[in-house]
Amino acid sequence: MPTALVTGAAGFIGSSLSETLLERGYRVRGADNITTGHRSNLQSLEDRDEFEFYEVDIRDEPAMNDLAEGVDYVFHQAAVPSVPRSVDDPITTTDANCTGTATVLDAARRANVDTVVVASSSSVYGSSTGLPKVESMTPNPESPYALSKYYTEKLAIQFSDLYDIDTVALRYFNVFGPGQDPNGEYAAVIPKFIQLMTDGNCPVIYGDGEQSRDFTFIDNVVEANIQAAEGSATGVAVNIGCGGQVTVNELVDHINSILDTEIDPAYDDPRPGDVRHSHADLELAREEIEYEPKVDFQEGLERTVRYFENI
Ligand code: NAD
């Protein structure tokens, strides 16, 4: 039975990944300091004998060294995960995401972990021209968050060159799905809009709404992590998207059509640091980790709306 360490296990992606790892017969250690994540995400996990949770900061070196002992795979999801938050508070983001990543990677190589999969982000591309985004493009991080994610993947790749450890960085493109936090100033657009519109309220779009994203359903991201860990790829960063492009205006239309409502959005000023368009090329992910998105945007959105209607 393989043992996995999942950092950020109380978060949206980390908790969903932990669930699937347990279903696949893994023993899972979850680590989180419960800042942007929630204890409620751990409820069903903590009922399982093969799951252990540690409330810990990933910058705590002795604690991370202990947690990495006897681990086969590390899935490093913990981070302060928001572009606007990083613009408001660059120090917290840089510290958690950069020092935190260095601490996790170092603990992993000291413990002779087989593979570390790190969460990077499509934001590393910034507004570099050309779509879809291909990994050979020069990154252009335009916020402290994007820069911290670029650091995360570069350090992971460097570890595979310097030490006897495999590392893969996954550049997630706007992940969404059941369990994502709809609340707070820094909430992601899909859960936030679904919650507002389910309650009959109008969503606020920053900018003209013609900015586009390659919204990616959570199950695709979970699968990508497991394939990256169990496969033989190392020293690479690959895109994990759905391979499509949906504008924020279209997103509102889709939610209206699933909910059978006709709610018009309101518009406000664009936010600094936000990129205009995002769309993933998936060739390298196919080649390196045999990634193929199994759940498309429309199906994922329907499942997510149903989830929010039922909580
Ligand atoms: P999330 O906020 O739900 O999860 C992040 C978790 O990390 C939280 O539970 C938080 O409490 C924990 N955490 C933060 N700082 C920590 C620290 N210093 N020590 C221990 N735990 C800490 O966010 P998410 O959407 O699940 O994101 C997971 C990862 O995916 C992040 O690395 C994020 O940058 C990356 N990512 C997410 C998206 C997306 O669309 N959700 C897109 C690109 C990249």
mmCIF file of C-alpha atoms and ligand atoms in Angstrom:
data_model
loop_
_atom_site.group_PDB
_atom_site.id
_atom_site.type_symbol
_atom_site.label_atom_id
_atom_site.label_comp_id
_atom_site.label_asym_id
_atom_site.label_seq_id
_atom_site.Cartn_x
_atom_site.Cartn_y
_atom_site.Cartn_z
ATOM 1 C CA MET A 1 0.000 0.000 0.000
ATOM 2 C CA PRO A 2 1.694 3.272 -1.103
ATOM 3 C CA THR A 3 1.827 6.195 1.317
ATOM 4 C CA ALA A 4 1.095 9.730 0.110
ATOM 5 C CA LEU A 5 1.655 13.050 1.825
ATOM 6 C CA VAL A 6 -0.877 15.633 0.641
ATOM 7 C CA THR A 7 -0.097 19.212 1.625
ATOM 8 C CA GLY A 8 -3.118 21.509 1.581
ATOM 9 C CA ALA A 9 -5.357 18.519 2.421
ATOM 10 C CA ALA A 10 -8.029 20.748 3.974
ATOM 11 C CA GLY A 11 -8.277 22.739 0.752
ATOM 12 C CA PHE A 12 -10.482 22.271 -2.290
ATOM 13 C CA ILE A 13 -8.049 20.292 -4.461
ATOM 14 C CA GLY A 14 -6.103 18.604 -1.624
ATOM 15 C CA SER A 15 -9.230 17.170 0.021
ATOM 16 C CA SER A 16 -10.640 15.853 -3.246
ATOM 17 C CA LEU A 17 -7.291 14.320 -4.172
ATOM 18 C CA SER A 18 -7.037 12.706 -0.714
ATOM 19 C CA GLU A 19 -10.487 11.122 -1.174
ATOM 20 C CA THR A 20 -9.496 9.556 -4.482
ATOM 21 C CA LEU A 21 -6.122 8.361 -3.184
ATOM 22 C CA LEU A 22 -7.906 6.580 -0.311
ATOM 23 C CA GLU A 23 -10.355 5.007 -2.784
ATOM 24 C CA ARG A 24 -7.364 3.745 -4.788
ATOM 25 C CA GLY A 25 -5.851 2.028 -1.753
ATOM 26 C CA TYR A 26 -3.334 4.632 -0.636
ATOM 27 C CA ARG A 27 -2.489 5.475 2.953
ATOM 28 C CA VAL A 28 -2.735 9.305 3.149
ATOM 29 C CA ARG A 29 -1.144 11.839 5.479
ATOM 30 C CA GLY A 30 -2.769 15.230 5.146
ATOM 31 C CA ALA A 31 -1.001 18.435 6.212
ATOM 32 C CA ASP A 32 -2.619 21.856 6.398
ATOM 33 C CA ASN A 33 -2.567 24.949 8.585
ATOM 34 C CA ILE A 34 -6.309 25.610 7.965
ATOM 35 C CA THR A 35 -5.932 29.159 6.668
ATOM 36 C CA THR A 36 -7.689 29.259 3.277
ATOM 37 C CA GLY A 37 -8.854 25.638 3.756
ATOM 38 C CA HIS A 38 -11.571 24.348 6.063
ATOM 39 C CA ARG A 39 -11.902 21.627 8.703
ATOM 40 C CA SER A 40 -15.239 20.708 7.124
ATOM 41 C CA ASN A 41 -13.329 19.446 4.054
ATOM 42 C CA LEU A 42 -11.704 16.838 6.313
ATOM 43 C CA GLN A 43 -14.902 15.400 7.776
ATOM 44 C CA SER A 44 -15.360 12.400 5.507
ATOM 45 C CA LEU A 45 -11.582 11.851 5.284
ATOM 46 C CA GLU A 46 -11.132 11.630 9.028
ATOM 47 C CA ASP A 47 -13.599 8.733 9.213
ATOM 48 C CA ARG A 48 -11.142 6.610 7.232
ATOM 49 C CA ASP A 49 -8.533 4.473 9.044
ATOM 50 C CA GLU A 50 -5.961 5.091 6.326
ATOM 51 C CA PHE A 51 -6.123 8.890 6.703
ATOM 52 C CA GLU A 52 -4.183 10.910 9.255
ATOM 53 C CA PHE A 53 -4.392 14.673 9.514
ATOM 54 C CA TYR A 54 -1.683 16.983 10.860
ATOM 55 C CA GLU A 55 -2.434 20.635 11.503
ATOM 56 C CA VAL A 56 0.916 22.047 10.556
ATOM 57 C CA ASP A 57 2.488 24.886 8.594
ATOM 58 C CA ILE A 58 4.466 23.661 5.587
ATOM 59 C CA ARG A 59 7.236 26.098 6.558
ATOM 60 C CA ASP A 60 7.800 24.116 9.771
ATOM 61 C CA GLU A 61 10.957 22.240 8.805
ATOM 62 C CA PRO A 62 11.159 19.644 11.621
ATOM 63 C CA ALA A 63 7.450 18.854 11.255
ATOM 64 C CA MET A 64 7.720 18.428 7.485
ATOM 65 C CA ASN A 65 10.818 16.244 7.870
ATOM 66 C CA ASP A 66 8.853 13.957 10.208
ATOM 67 C CA LEU A 67 5.819 13.873 7.925
ATOM 68 C CA ALA A 68 7.857 12.927 4.850
ATOM 69 C CA GLU A 69 9.401 9.856 6.525
ATOM 70 C CA GLY A 70 8.194 6.632 4.901
ATOM 71 C CA VAL A 71 6.259 8.475 2.175
ATOM 72 C CA ASP A 72 6.292 7.287 -1.469
ATOM 73 C CA TYR A 73 4.641 10.297 -3.115
ATOM 74 C CA VAL A 74 4.179 13.919 -2.069
ATOM 75 C CA PHE A 75 1.324 15.906 -3.608
ATOM 76 C CA HIS A 76 2.169 19.511 -2.783
ATOM 77 C CA GLN A 77 -1.063 21.500 -2.997
ATOM 78 C CA ALA A 78 -0.678 23.885 -0.030
ATOM 79 C CA ALA A 79 -0.362 27.531 -0.992
ATOM 80 C CA VAL A 80 -1.985 30.903 -0.562
ATOM 81 C CA PRO A 81 -3.850 30.559 -3.843
ATOM 82 C CA SER A 82 -5.118 33.902 -5.120
ATOM 83 C CA VAL A 83 -3.836 36.522 -7.574
ATOM 84 C CA PRO A 84 -5.698 39.502 -6.002
ATOM 85 C CA ARG A 85 -4.746 38.398 -2.494
ATOM 86 C CA SER A 86 -1.095 38.328 -3.532
ATOM 87 C CA VAL A 87 -1.410 41.851 -4.936
ATOM 88 C CA ASP A 88 -2.886 43.012 -1.599
ATOM 89 C CA ASP A 89 -0.399 41.067 0.534
ATOM 90 C CA PRO A 90 2.686 39.958 -1.425
ATOM 91 C CA ILE A 91 4.747 38.933 1.612
ATOM 92 C CA THR A 92 2.350 36.289 2.947
ATOM 93 C CA THR A 93 1.972 34.735 -0.505
ATOM 94 C CA THR A 94 5.697 34.704 -1.191
ATOM 95 C CA ASP A 95 6.550 33.273 2.193
ATOM 96 C CA ALA A 96 3.985 30.462 2.187
ATOM 97 C CA ASN A 97 4.360 29.572 -1.484
ATOM 98 C CA CYS A 98 8.135 29.897 -1.922
ATOM 99 C CA THR A 99 9.618 29.078 1.488
ATOM 100 C CA GLY A 100 6.846 26.526 1.988
ATOM 101 C CA THR A 101 7.647 24.774 -1.283
ATOM 102 C CA ALA A 102 11.383 24.722 -0.538
ATOM 103 C CA THR A 103 10.655 23.163 2.866
ATOM 104 C CA VAL A 104 8.362 20.491 1.393
ATOM 105 C CA LEU A 105 10.809 19.601 -1.386
ATOM 106 C CA ASP A 106 13.758 19.432 0.981
ATOM 107 C CA ALA A 107 11.875 17.227 3.444
ATOM 108 C CA ALA A 108 10.940 14.945 0.526
ATOM 109 C CA ARG A 109 14.476 14.492 -0.747
ATOM 110 C CA ARG A 110 15.848 13.907 2.766
ATOM 111 C CA ALA A 111 13.235 11.175 3.255
ATOM 112 C CA ASN A 112 14.023 9.590 -0.153
ATOM 113 C CA VAL A 113 10.505 10.147 -1.436
ATOM 114 C CA ASP A 114 10.021 8.679 -4.904
ATOM 115 C CA THR A 115 8.098 11.535 -6.610
ATOM 116 C CA VAL A 116 6.869 14.998 -5.678
ATOM 117 C CA VAL A 117 4.027 16.496 -7.715
ATOM 118 C CA VAL A 118 3.705 20.263 -7.211
ATOM 119 C CA ALA A 119 0.747 22.511 -8.006
ATOM 120 C CA SER A 120 1.663 25.307 -10.374
ATOM 121 C CA SER A 121 -0.698 27.591 -12.255
ATOM 122 C CA SER A 122 -1.606 28.880 -15.703
ATOM 123 C CA SER A 123 -0.939 32.344 -14.253
ATOM 124 C CA VAL A 124 2.795 31.768 -14.897
ATOM 125 C CA TYR A 125 2.121 32.533 -18.586
ATOM 126 C CA GLY A 126 0.761 35.995 -17.805
ATOM 127 C CA SER A 127 -0.362 37.976 -20.824
ATOM 128 C CA SER A 128 2.263 36.461 -23.090
ATOM 129 C CA THR A 129 0.790 36.591 -26.575
ATOM 130 C CA GLY A 130 -0.318 33.487 -28.386
ATOM 131 C CA LEU A 131 -2.970 30.920 -27.637
ATOM 132 C CA PRO A 132 -3.191 28.168 -26.664
ATOM 133 C CA LYS A 133 -0.507 28.397 -24.001
ATOM 134 C CA VAL A 134 2.288 25.955 -24.733
ATOM 135 C CA GLU A 135 4.959 25.045 -22.180
ATOM 136 C CA SER A 136 7.716 26.189 -24.577
ATOM 137 C CA MET A 137 6.465 29.813 -24.277
ATOM 138 C CA THR A 138 8.485 32.115 -22.053
ATOM 139 C CA PRO A 139 6.604 32.583 -18.770
ATOM 140 C CA ASN A 140 5.638 36.116 -17.829
ATOM 141 C CA PRO A 141 4.305 36.080 -14.246
ATOM 142 C CA GLU A 142 2.407 39.318 -13.594
ATOM 143 C CA SER A 143 1.533 39.015 -9.896
ATOM 144 C CA PRO A 144 3.347 37.903 -6.736
ATOM 145 C CA TYR A 145 1.159 34.768 -6.830
ATOM 146 C CA ALA A 146 2.131 33.912 -10.416
ATOM 147 C CA LEU A 147 5.788 34.492 -9.592
ATOM 148 C CA SER A 148 5.548 32.239 -6.524
ATOM 149 C CA LYS A 149 4.069 29.476 -8.695
ATOM 150 C CA TYR A 150 6.847 29.895 -11.247
ATOM 151 C CA TYR A 151 9.338 29.584 -8.396
ATOM 152 C CA THR A 152 7.488 26.474 -7.172
ATOM 153 C CA GLU A 153 7.841 24.681 -10.476
ATOM 154 C CA LYS A 154 11.412 25.835 -11.170
ATOM 155 C CA LEU A 155 12.564 24.685 -7.736
ATOM 156 C CA ALA A 156 10.820 21.333 -8.180
ATOM 157 C CA ILE A 157 12.528 20.842 -11.550
ATOM 158 C CA GLN A 158 15.857 21.886 -10.058
ATOM 159 C CA PHE A 159 15.466 19.260 -7.320
ATOM 160 C CA SER A 160 15.118 16.540 -9.954
ATOM 161 C CA ASP A 161 18.408 17.736 -11.499
ATOM 162 C CA LEU A 162 20.311 18.125 -8.232
ATOM 163 C CA TYR A 163 19.052 15.173 -6.215
ATOM 164 C CA ASP A 164 17.818 11.641 -6.646
ATOM 165 C CA ILE A 165 14.126 12.516 -6.686
ATOM 166 C CA ASP A 166 11.467 12.722 -9.391
ATOM 167 C CA THR A 167 9.377 15.872 -9.627
ATOM 168 C CA VAL A 168 6.513 16.968 -11.876
ATOM 169 C CA ALA A 169 4.866 20.406 -11.878
ATOM 170 C CA LEU A 170 1.251 20.698 -12.991
ATOM 171 C CA ARG A 171 0.143 24.064 -14.340
ATOM 172 C CA TYR A 172 -3.534 24.023 -13.387
ATOM 173 C CA PHE A 173 -5.928 26.133 -15.467
ATOM 174 C CA ASN A 174 -8.813 27.534 -13.328
ATOM 175 C CA VAL A 175 -9.937 24.476 -11.428
ATOM 176 C CA PHE A 176 -13.567 24.234 -10.301
ATOM 177 C CA GLY A 177 -15.960 21.704 -8.823
ATOM 178 C CA PRO A 178 -17.916 20.591 -5.769
ATOM 179 C CA GLY A 179 -16.383 21.650 -2.468
ATOM 180 C CA GLN A 180 -14.713 24.838 -3.725
ATOM 181 C CA ASP A 181 -15.111 27.765 -1.343
ATOM 182 C CA PRO A 182 -17.688 30.263 -2.689
ATOM 183 C CA ASN A 183 -17.183 32.774 0.117
ATOM 184 C CA GLY A 184 -14.853 35.654 0.798
ATOM 185 C CA GLU A 185 -13.172 38.408 -1.101
ATOM 186 C CA TYR A 186 -10.782 36.045 -2.894
ATOM 187 C CA ALA A 187 -13.232 33.299 -3.887
ATOM 188 C CA ALA A 188 -12.872 31.813 -7.370
ATOM 189 C CA VAL A 189 -15.376 32.957 -9.990
ATOM 190 C CA ILE A 190 -17.351 29.732 -10.562
ATOM 191 C CA PRO A 191 -18.397 28.859 -6.969
ATOM 192 C CA LYS A 192 -18.940 32.533 -6.223
ATOM 193 C CA PHE A 193 -21.223 33.090 -9.229
ATOM 194 C CA ILE A 194 -23.118 29.817 -8.732
ATOM 195 C CA GLN A 195 -23.834 30.655 -5.112
ATOM 196 C CA LEU A 196 -24.955 34.197 -5.913
ATOM 197 C CA MET A 197 -27.123 33.151 -8.847
ATOM 198 C CA THR A 198 -28.651 30.158 -7.010
ATOM 199 C CA ASP A 199 -29.822 32.658 -4.411
ATOM 200 C CA GLY A 200 -31.216 34.927 -7.161
ATOM 201 C CA ASN A 201 -28.452 37.532 -6.822
ATOM 202 C CA CYS A 202 -26.500 39.230 -9.580
ATOM 203 C CA PRO A 203 -22.807 38.367 -10.070
ATOM 204 C CA VAL A 204 -20.243 41.156 -10.528
ATOM 205 C CA ILE A 205 -17.799 40.786 -13.416
ATOM 206 C CA TYR A 206 -14.485 42.633 -13.206
ATOM 207 C CA GLY A 207 -13.838 44.165 -16.639
ATOM 208 C CA ASP A 208 -15.965 43.618 -19.747
ATOM 209 C CA GLY A 209 -16.467 39.865 -19.209
ATOM 210 C CA GLU A 210 -14.773 39.001 -22.495
ATOM 211 C CA GLN A 211 -11.708 37.668 -20.654
ATOM 212 C CA SER A 212 -11.582 33.909 -21.138
ATOM 213 C CA ARG A 213 -10.483 30.934 -19.092
ATOM 214 C CA ASP A 214 -9.875 27.232 -19.696
ATOM 215 C CA PHE A 215 -12.060 26.132 -16.771
ATOM 216 C CA THR A 216 -11.014 22.659 -15.630
ATOM 217 C CA PHE A 217 -13.165 20.276 -13.633
ATOM 218 C CA ILE A 218 -11.600 18.964 -10.417
ATOM 219 C CA ASP A 219 -11.697 15.252 -11.385
ATOM 220 C CA ASN A 220 -9.318 15.948 -14.282
ATOM 221 C CA VAL A 221 -6.835 17.590 -11.922
ATOM 222 C CA VAL A 222 -7.016 14.743 -9.395
ATOM 223 C CA GLU A 223 -6.372 12.209 -12.149
ATOM 224 C CA ALA A 224 -3.454 14.258 -13.484
ATOM 225 C CA ASN A 225 -1.818 14.268 -10.049
ATOM 226 C CA ILE A 226 -2.058 10.506 -9.669
ATOM 227 C CA GLN A 227 -0.813 9.845 -13.194
ATOM 228 C CA ALA A 228 2.099 12.242 -12.654
ATOM 229 C CA ALA A 229 3.077 10.481 -9.423
ATOM 230 C CA GLU A 230 2.711 6.921 -10.663
ATOM 231 C CA GLY A 231 4.268 7.492 -14.090
ATOM 232 C CA SER A 232 7.899 7.986 -15.044
ATOM 233 C CA ALA A 233 7.921 11.700 -15.978
ATOM 234 C CA THR A 234 10.363 13.917 -14.113
ATOM 235 C CA GLY A 235 11.791 17.427 -14.309
ATOM 236 C CA VAL A 236 8.884 18.838 -16.323
ATOM 237 C CA ALA A 237 6.058 21.341 -15.989
ATOM 238 C CA VAL A 238 2.911 20.480 -17.945
ATOM 239 C CA ASN A 239 -0.422 22.204 -18.537
ATOM 240 C CA ILE A 240 -3.504 20.701 -16.903
ATOM 241 C CA GLY A 241 -6.567 22.232 -18.500
ATOM 242 C CA CYS A 242 -9.634 21.156 -20.376
ATOM 243 C CA GLY A 243 -8.384 22.465 -23.728
ATOM 244 C CA GLY A 244 -11.253 24.957 -24.183
ATOM 245 C CA GLN A 245 -11.943 28.664 -23.733
ATOM 246 C CA VAL A 246 -14.998 30.167 -22.054
ATOM 247 C CA THR A 247 -15.493 33.897 -21.445
ATOM 248 C CA VAL A 248 -16.804 35.113 -18.105
ATOM 249 C CA ASN A 249 -19.915 36.445 -19.920
ATOM 250 C CA GLU A 250 -20.470 32.970 -21.385
ATOM 251 C CA LEU A 251 -20.000 31.449 -17.938
ATOM 252 C CA VAL A 252 -22.906 33.544 -16.633
ATOM 253 C CA ASP A 253 -25.019 32.402 -19.627
ATOM 254 C CA HIS A 254 -24.199 28.745 -18.915
ATOM 255 C CA ILE A 255 -25.113 29.068 -15.225
ATOM 256 C CA ASN A 256 -28.370 30.837 -16.165
ATOM 257 C CA SER A 257 -29.235 28.047 -18.546
ATOM 258 C CA ILE A 258 -28.542 25.269 -15.993
ATOM 259 C CA LEU A 259 -30.497 27.119 -13.294
ATOM 260 C CA ASP A 260 -33.203 28.172 -15.759
ATOM 261 C CA THR A 261 -32.798 31.806 -14.699
ATOM 262 C CA GLU A 262 -32.168 35.072 -16.601
ATOM 263 C CA ILE A 263 -29.914 36.988 -14.227
ATOM 264 C CA ASP A 264 -27.874 39.816 -15.778
ATOM 265 C CA PRO A 265 -24.377 40.410 -14.396
ATOM 266 C CA ALA A 266 -23.118 43.790 -13.160
ATOM 267 C CA TYR A 267 -19.713 45.102 -14.255
ATOM 268 C CA ASP A 268 -16.885 46.695 -12.264
ATOM 269 C CA ASP A 269 -13.283 47.785 -12.994
ATOM 270 C CA PRO A 270 -10.828 45.059 -14.086
ATOM 271 C CA ARG A 271 -8.546 43.756 -11.320
ATOM 272 C CA PRO A 272 -4.790 44.317 -11.488
ATOM 273 C CA GLY A 273 -2.768 41.164 -12.141
ATOM 274 C CA ASP A 274 -5.612 39.325 -13.917
ATOM 275 C CA VAL A 275 -4.636 37.928 -17.320
ATOM 276 C CA ARG A 276 -6.895 38.451 -20.337
ATOM 277 C CA HIS A 277 -7.043 35.015 -21.971
ATOM 278 C CA SER A 278 -6.088 31.536 -20.948
ATOM 279 C CA HIS A 279 -6.301 28.314 -22.907
ATOM 280 C CA ALA A 280 -4.173 25.199 -22.409
ATOM 281 C CA ASP A 281 -2.364 23.208 -25.040
ATOM 282 C CA LEU A 282 -2.425 19.626 -23.733
ATOM 283 C CA GLU A 283 0.086 17.881 -26.011
ATOM 284 C CA LEU A 284 2.954 17.822 -23.509
ATOM 285 C CA ALA A 285 0.695 16.589 -20.699
ATOM 286 C CA ARG A 286 -0.488 13.780 -22.985
ATOM 287 C CA GLU A 287 3.087 12.879 -23.838
ATOM 288 C CA GLU A 288 4.547 13.103 -20.334
ATOM 289 C CA ILE A 289 1.771 11.811 -18.069
ATOM 290 C CA GLU A 290 -0.858 10.439 -20.494
ATOM 291 C CA TYR A 291 -3.262 13.149 -19.373
ATOM 292 C CA GLU A 292 -6.654 13.401 -21.033
ATOM 293 C CA PRO A 293 -9.475 15.499 -19.533
ATOM 294 C CA LYS A 294 -12.322 13.061 -18.850
ATOM 295 C CA VAL A 295 -14.979 15.547 -17.717
ATOM 296 C CA ASP A 296 -15.641 18.493 -20.043
ATOM 297 C CA PHE A 297 -16.560 22.016 -18.950
ATOM 298 C CA GLN A 298 -20.326 21.673 -19.505
ATOM 299 C CA GLU A 299 -20.668 18.414 -17.584
ATOM 300 C CA GLY A 300 -18.402 19.681 -14.811
ATOM 301 C CA LEU A 301 -20.426 22.885 -14.501
ATOM 302 C CA GLU A 302 -23.695 20.981 -14.288
ATOM 303 C CA ARG A 303 -22.317 18.734 -11.555
ATOM 304 C CA THR A 304 -21.013 21.770 -9.676
ATOM 305 C CA VAL A 305 -24.306 23.668 -9.910
ATOM 306 C CA ARG A 306 -26.197 20.585 -8.653
ATOM 307 C CA TYR A 307 -23.753 20.308 -5.747
ATOM 308 C CA PHE A 308 -24.288 23.936 -4.711
ATOM 309 C CA GLU A 309 -28.068 23.594 -5.062
ATOM 310 C CA ASN A 310 -28.019 20.677 -2.637
ATOM 311 C CA ILE A 311 -25.864 22.026 0.193
HETATM 312 P P1 NAD B 1 -7.317 26.053 -1.246
HETATM 313 O O1 NAD B 1 -7.129 27.390 -0.624
HETATM 314 O O2 NAD B 1 -8.649 25.428 -1.153
HETATM 315 O O3 NAD B 1 -6.216 25.031 -0.708
HETATM 316 C C1 NAD B 1 -4.928 25.428 -0.297
HETATM 317 C C2 NAD B 1 -4.698 24.831 1.081
HETATM 318 O O4 NAD B 1 -3.362 25.147 1.497
HETATM 319 C C3 NAD B 1 -5.650 25.383 2.143
HETATM 320 O O5 NAD B 1 -6.302 24.320 2.798
HETATM 321 C C4 NAD B 1 -4.742 26.174 3.081
HETATM 322 O O6 NAD B 1 -5.220 26.175 4.421
HETATM 323 C C5 NAD B 1 -3.419 25.458 2.899
HETATM 324 N N1 NAD B 1 -2.258 26.280 3.237
HETATM 325 C C6 NAD B 1 -1.989 27.551 2.826
HETATM 326 N N2 NAD B 1 -0.820 27.962 3.353
HETATM 327 C C7 NAD B 1 -0.352 26.928 4.102
HETATM 328 C C8 NAD B 1 0.792 26.765 4.913
HETATM 329 N N3 NAD B 1 1.709 27.736 5.039
HETATM 330 N N4 NAD B 1 0.957 25.588 5.560
HETATM 331 C C9 NAD B 1 0.037 24.584 5.448
HETATM 332 N N5 NAD B 1 -1.061 24.696 4.704
HETATM 333 C C10 NAD B 1 -1.262 25.855 4.032
HETATM 334 O O7 NAD B 1 -6.886 26.212 -2.786
HETATM 335 P P2 NAD B 1 -6.964 25.151 -3.964
HETATM 336 O O8 NAD B 1 -7.797 25.756 -5.010
HETATM 337 O O9 NAD B 1 -7.281 23.805 -3.438
HETATM 338 O O10 NAD B 1 -5.461 25.176 -4.483
HETATM 339 C C11 NAD B 1 -4.563 24.090 -4.283
HETATM 340 C C12 NAD B 1 -3.292 24.365 -5.075
HETATM 341 O O11 NAD B 1 -3.595 24.486 -6.463
HETATM 342 C C13 NAD B 1 -2.582 25.657 -4.691
HETATM 343 O O12 NAD B 1 -1.193 25.400 -4.705
HETATM 344 C C14 NAD B 1 -2.949 26.628 -5.796
HETATM 345 O O13 NAD B 1 -1.955 27.604 -5.989
HETATM 346 C C15 NAD B 1 -3.027 25.672 -6.972
HETATM 347 N N6 NAD B 1 -3.871 26.164 -8.058
HETATM 348 C C16 NAD B 1 -5.226 26.222 -7.887
HETATM 349 C C17 NAD B 1 -6.014 26.659 -8.948
HETATM 350 C C18 NAD B 1 -7.511 26.734 -8.823
HETATM 351 O O14 NAD B 1 -8.134 27.156 -9.794
HETATM 352 N N7 NAD B 1 -8.111 26.329 -7.736
HETATM 353 C C19 NAD B 1 -5.425 27.073 -10.153
HETATM 354 C C20 NAD B 1 -4.045 27.009 -10.278
HETATM 355 C C21 NAD B 1 -3.276 26.531 -9.231
#
